[in-house]
Coordinates of C-alpha atoms and ligand atoms in Angstrom, one line a residue:
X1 CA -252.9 -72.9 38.6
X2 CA -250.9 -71.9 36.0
X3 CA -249.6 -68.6 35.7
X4 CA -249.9 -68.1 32.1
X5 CA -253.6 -69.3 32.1
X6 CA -254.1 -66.5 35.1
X7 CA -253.1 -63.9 32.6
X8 CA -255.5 -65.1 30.1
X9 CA -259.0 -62.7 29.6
X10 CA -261.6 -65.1 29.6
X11 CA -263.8 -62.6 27.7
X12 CA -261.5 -62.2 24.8
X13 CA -260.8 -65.8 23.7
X14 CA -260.7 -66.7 20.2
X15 CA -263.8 -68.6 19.5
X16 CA -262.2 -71.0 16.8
X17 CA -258.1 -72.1 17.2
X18 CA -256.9 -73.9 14.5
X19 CA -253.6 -76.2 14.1
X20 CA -251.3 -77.0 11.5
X21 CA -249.6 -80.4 14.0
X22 CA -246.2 -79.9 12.5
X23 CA -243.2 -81.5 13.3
X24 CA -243.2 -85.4 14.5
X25 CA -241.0 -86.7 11.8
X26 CA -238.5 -83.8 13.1
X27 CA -239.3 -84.8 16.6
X28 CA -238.8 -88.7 16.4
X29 CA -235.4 -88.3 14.4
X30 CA -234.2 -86.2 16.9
X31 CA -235.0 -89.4 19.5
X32 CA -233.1 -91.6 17.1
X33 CA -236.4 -93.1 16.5
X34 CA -238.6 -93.9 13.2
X35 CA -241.5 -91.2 11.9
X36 CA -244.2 -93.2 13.0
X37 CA -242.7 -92.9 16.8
X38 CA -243.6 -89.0 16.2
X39 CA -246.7 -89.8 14.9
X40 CA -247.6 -92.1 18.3
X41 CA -246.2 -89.3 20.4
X42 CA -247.9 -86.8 18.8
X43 CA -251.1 -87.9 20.1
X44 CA -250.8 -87.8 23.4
X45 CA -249.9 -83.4 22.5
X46 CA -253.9 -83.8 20.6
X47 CA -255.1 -85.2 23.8
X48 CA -253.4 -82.4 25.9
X49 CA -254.7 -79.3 23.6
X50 CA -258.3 -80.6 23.2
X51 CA -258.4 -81.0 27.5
X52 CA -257.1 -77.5 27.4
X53 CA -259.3 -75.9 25.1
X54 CA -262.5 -77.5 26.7
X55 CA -261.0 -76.6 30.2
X56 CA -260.8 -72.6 28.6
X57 CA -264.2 -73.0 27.2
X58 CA -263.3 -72.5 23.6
X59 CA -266.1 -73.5 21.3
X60 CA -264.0 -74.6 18.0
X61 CA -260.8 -76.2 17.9
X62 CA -259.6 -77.4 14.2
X63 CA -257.0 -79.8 14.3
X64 CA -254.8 -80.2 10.7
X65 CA -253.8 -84.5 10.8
X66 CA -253.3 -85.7 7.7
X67 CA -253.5 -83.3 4.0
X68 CA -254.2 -84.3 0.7
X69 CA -250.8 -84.1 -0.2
X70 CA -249.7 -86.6 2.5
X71 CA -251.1 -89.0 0.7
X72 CA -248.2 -88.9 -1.4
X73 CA -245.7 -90.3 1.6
X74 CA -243.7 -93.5 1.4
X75 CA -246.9 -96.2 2.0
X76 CA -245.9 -97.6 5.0
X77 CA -246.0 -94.1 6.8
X78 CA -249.3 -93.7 5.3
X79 CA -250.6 -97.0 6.7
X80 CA -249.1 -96.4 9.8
X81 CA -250.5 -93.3 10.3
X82 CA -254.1 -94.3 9.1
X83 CA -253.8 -97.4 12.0
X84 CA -252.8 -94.9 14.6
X85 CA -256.2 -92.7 13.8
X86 CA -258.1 -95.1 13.6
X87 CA -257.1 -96.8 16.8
X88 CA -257.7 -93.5 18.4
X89 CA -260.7 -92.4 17.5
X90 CA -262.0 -96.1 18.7
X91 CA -260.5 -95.5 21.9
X92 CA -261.1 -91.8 22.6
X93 CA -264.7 -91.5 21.0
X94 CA -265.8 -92.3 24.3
X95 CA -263.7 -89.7 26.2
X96 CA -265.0 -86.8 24.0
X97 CA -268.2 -88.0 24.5
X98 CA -268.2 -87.7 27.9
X99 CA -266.4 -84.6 28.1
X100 CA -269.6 -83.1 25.6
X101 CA -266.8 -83.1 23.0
X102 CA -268.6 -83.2 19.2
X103 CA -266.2 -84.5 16.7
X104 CA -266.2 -82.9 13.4
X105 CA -264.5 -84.4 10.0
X106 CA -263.7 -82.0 7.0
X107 CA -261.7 -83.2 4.1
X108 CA -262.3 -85.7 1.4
X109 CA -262.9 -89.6 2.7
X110 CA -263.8 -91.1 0.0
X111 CA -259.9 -91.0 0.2
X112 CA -259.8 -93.0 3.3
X113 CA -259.8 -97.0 3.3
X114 CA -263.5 -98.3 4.3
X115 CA -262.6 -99.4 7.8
X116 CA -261.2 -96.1 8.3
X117 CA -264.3 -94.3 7.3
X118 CA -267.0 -96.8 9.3
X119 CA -265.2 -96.4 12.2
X120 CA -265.2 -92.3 11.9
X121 CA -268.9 -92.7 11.7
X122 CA -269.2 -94.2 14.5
X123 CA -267.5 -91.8 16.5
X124 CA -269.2 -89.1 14.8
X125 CA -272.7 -90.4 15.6
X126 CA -271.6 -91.1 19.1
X127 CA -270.8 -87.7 19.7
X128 CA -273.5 -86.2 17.3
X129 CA -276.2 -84.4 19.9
X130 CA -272.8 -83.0 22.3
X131 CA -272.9 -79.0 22.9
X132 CA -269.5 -78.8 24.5
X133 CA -266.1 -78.3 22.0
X134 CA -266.5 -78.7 18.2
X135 CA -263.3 -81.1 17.8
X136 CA -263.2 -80.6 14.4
X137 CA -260.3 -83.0 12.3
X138 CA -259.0 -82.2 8.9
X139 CA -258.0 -85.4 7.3
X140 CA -257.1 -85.7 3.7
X141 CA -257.8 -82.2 3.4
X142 CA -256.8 -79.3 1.6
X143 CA -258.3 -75.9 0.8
X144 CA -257.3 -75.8 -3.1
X145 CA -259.5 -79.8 -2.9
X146 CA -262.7 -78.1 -0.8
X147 CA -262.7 -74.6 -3.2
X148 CA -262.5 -76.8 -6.4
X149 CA -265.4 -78.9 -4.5
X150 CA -267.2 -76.0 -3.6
X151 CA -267.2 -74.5 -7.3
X152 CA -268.5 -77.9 -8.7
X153 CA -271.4 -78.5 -6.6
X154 CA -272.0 -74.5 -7.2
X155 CA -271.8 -75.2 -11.0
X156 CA -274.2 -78.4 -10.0
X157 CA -277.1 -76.1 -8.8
X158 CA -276.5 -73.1 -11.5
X159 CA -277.1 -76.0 -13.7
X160 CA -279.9 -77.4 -12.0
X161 CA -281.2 -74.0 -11.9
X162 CA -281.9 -74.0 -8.2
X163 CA -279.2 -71.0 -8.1
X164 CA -278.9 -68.2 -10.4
X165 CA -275.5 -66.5 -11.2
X166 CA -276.3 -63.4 -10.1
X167 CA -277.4 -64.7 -6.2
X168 CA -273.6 -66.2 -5.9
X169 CA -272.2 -64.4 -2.7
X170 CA -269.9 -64.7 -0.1
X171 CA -272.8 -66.4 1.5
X172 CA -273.0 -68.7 -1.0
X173 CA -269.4 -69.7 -1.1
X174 CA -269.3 -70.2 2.7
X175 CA -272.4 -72.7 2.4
X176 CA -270.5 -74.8 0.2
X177 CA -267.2 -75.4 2.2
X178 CA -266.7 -78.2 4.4
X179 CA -267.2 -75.9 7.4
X180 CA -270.1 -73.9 6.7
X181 CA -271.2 -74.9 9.8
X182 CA -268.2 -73.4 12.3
X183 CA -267.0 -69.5 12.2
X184 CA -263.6 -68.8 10.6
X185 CA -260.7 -69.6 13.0
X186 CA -259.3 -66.2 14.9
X187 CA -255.9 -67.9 15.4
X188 CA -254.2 -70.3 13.2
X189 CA -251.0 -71.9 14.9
X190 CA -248.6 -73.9 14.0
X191 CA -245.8 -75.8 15.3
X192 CA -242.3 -76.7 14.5
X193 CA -240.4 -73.3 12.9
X194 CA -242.3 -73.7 9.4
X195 CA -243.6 -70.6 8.1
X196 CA -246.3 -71.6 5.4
X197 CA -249.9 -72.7 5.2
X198 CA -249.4 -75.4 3.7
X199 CA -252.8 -75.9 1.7
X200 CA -254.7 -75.2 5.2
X201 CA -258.1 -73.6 5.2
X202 CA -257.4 -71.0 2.4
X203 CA -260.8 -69.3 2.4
X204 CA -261.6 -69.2 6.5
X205 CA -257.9 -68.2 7.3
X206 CA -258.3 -64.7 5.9
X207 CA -258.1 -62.6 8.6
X208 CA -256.8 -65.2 11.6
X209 CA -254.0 -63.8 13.5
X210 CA -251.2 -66.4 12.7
X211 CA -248.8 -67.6 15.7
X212 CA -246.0 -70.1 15.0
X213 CA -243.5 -71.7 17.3
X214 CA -240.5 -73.6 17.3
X215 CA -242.4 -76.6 19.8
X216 CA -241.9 -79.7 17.5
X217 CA -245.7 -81.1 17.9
X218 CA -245.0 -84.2 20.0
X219 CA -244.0 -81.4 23.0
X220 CA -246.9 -78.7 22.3
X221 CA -248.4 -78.8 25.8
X222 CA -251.4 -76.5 27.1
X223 CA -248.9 -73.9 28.4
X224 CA -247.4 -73.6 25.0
X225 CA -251.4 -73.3 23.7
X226 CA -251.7 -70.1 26.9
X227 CA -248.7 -68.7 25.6
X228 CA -250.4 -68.5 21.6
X229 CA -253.7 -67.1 23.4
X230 CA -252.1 -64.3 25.5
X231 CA -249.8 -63.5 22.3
X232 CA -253.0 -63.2 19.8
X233 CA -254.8 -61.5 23.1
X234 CA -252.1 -58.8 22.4
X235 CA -252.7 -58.2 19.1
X236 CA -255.1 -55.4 17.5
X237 CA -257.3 -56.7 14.7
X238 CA -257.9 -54.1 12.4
X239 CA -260.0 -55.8 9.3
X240 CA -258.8 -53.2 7.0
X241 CA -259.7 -50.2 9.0
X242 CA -257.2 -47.8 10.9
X243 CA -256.3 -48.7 14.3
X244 CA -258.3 -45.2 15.3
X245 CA -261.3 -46.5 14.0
X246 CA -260.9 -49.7 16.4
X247 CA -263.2 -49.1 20.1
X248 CA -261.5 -51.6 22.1
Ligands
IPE301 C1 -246.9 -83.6 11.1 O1 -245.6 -84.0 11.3 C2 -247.9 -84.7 11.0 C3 -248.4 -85.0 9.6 C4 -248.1 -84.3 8.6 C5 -249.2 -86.1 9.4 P1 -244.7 -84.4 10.0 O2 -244.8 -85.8 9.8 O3 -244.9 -83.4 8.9 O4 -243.3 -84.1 10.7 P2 -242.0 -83.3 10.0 O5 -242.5 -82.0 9.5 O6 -241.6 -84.2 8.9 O7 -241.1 -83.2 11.1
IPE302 C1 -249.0 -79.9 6.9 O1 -247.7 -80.5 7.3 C2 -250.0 -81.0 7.1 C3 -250.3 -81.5 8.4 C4 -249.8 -81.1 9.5 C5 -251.3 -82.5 8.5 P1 -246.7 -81.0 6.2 O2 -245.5 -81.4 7.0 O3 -247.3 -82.0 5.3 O4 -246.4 -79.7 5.3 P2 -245.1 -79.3 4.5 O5 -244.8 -80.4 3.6 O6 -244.0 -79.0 5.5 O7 -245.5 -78.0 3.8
MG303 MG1 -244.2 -81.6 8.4

């Protein structure tokens, strides 16, 4: 077994990692090869990381694939990229299913071309009733698109009057993000020597302990993952308070 996953508490993992898969365009030119070579590679790193996570038990596992702003790529990367998910969400729905795997979707797909989307449902109805690993992908997402979401269909029901003004919470808010239904993220990684959020998960990223890494994504393997878990396992989470106030 691996030594770093020995060193890992099991009682003290985070219950929701999320990703920020940075790095394939990096990672391909360095191979003398085109983007979309990075992009191919870089799946076989997504297959790695969600084995490992259901292997550790971890219940949530956000994975960043494609933002809003990525739209905005020369077209042919685009396409290329859309092929490549598609094509693996055909041919991995199945694996996730039998691994208990639930796959999630958050992001804005009316975006997305139809086959795209039809094939997404499938996999998402396939894997609907599964209580293992919340595989949760953000594609054309961004948290400035689901806030500016979240305030319209707020403003919808103010105006409706199902919702009065004065019973708008933090409660409230959280219903109306895309993942309303999954706790915040405890650790938010990311790959490939950036330091920036890069229009990731705004709102829920408050108080995750952040972790980045020089791995290009294409190379992020499960021991890279250990090595991120026993890092934020080292780390004291205040919230605010003093590090006194803090029973460990
Ligand atoms: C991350 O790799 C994957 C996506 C954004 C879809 P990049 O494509 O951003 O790779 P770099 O950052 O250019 O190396
Ligand atoms: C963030 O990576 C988006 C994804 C990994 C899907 P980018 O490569 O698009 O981010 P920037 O441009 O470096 O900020
Ligand atoms: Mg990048």
């Amino acid at each position: 077994m691996s030594q770093l996953l020995e060193k890992i508490d099991k009682g003290h993992l985070p219950r929701h990692i999320a990703i920020i898969m940075d790095g394939n365009g990096r990672w391909a030119k360095e191979h003398g090869q085109d983007r979309l070579y990075g992009h191919f590679h870089g799946v076989e790193s997504v297959r790695n990381i969600v084995e490992g996570c259901a292997e550790l038990g971890i219940g949530y596992l956000t994975l960043y694939a494609f933002s809003t702003e990525n739209w905005d790529r020369p077209q042919y990367e685009v396409v290329g990229l859309m092929e490549l998910l598609v094509n693996t969400i055909r041919k991995e729905a199945e694996v996730l299913h039998r691994n208990n795997i639930r796959l999630h979707v958050i992001g804005d797909l009316n975006m997305l071309p139809d086959y795209a989307r039809q094939e997404l449902k499938e996999a998402l109805d396939m894997t609907a009733a599964n209580t293992g690993l919340n595989l949760i992908m953000a594609l054309s997402y961004s948290g400035r698109w689901e806030l500016l979401n979240a305030v319209k269909n707020i403003a919808y029901e103010v105006k409706s009057g199902k919702l009065a003004v004065e019973a708008i919470d933090q409660h409230t808010l959280q219903r109306f993000l895309c993942t309303s239904d999954f706790p915040d993220p405890e650790l938010m990684i990311r790959t490939s020597g950036e330091f920036r959020i890069s229009n990731f998960l705004l709102y829920q990223l408050a108080y995750a302990e952040l972790y980045f890494t020089n791995v290009r994504w294409p190379d992020f393997r499960k021991e890279n993952l250990y090595e991120a878990i026993l890092d934020y396992q080292s780390r004291e989470r205040r919230f605010g308070k003093t590090s006194e106030q803090i029973v460990t």
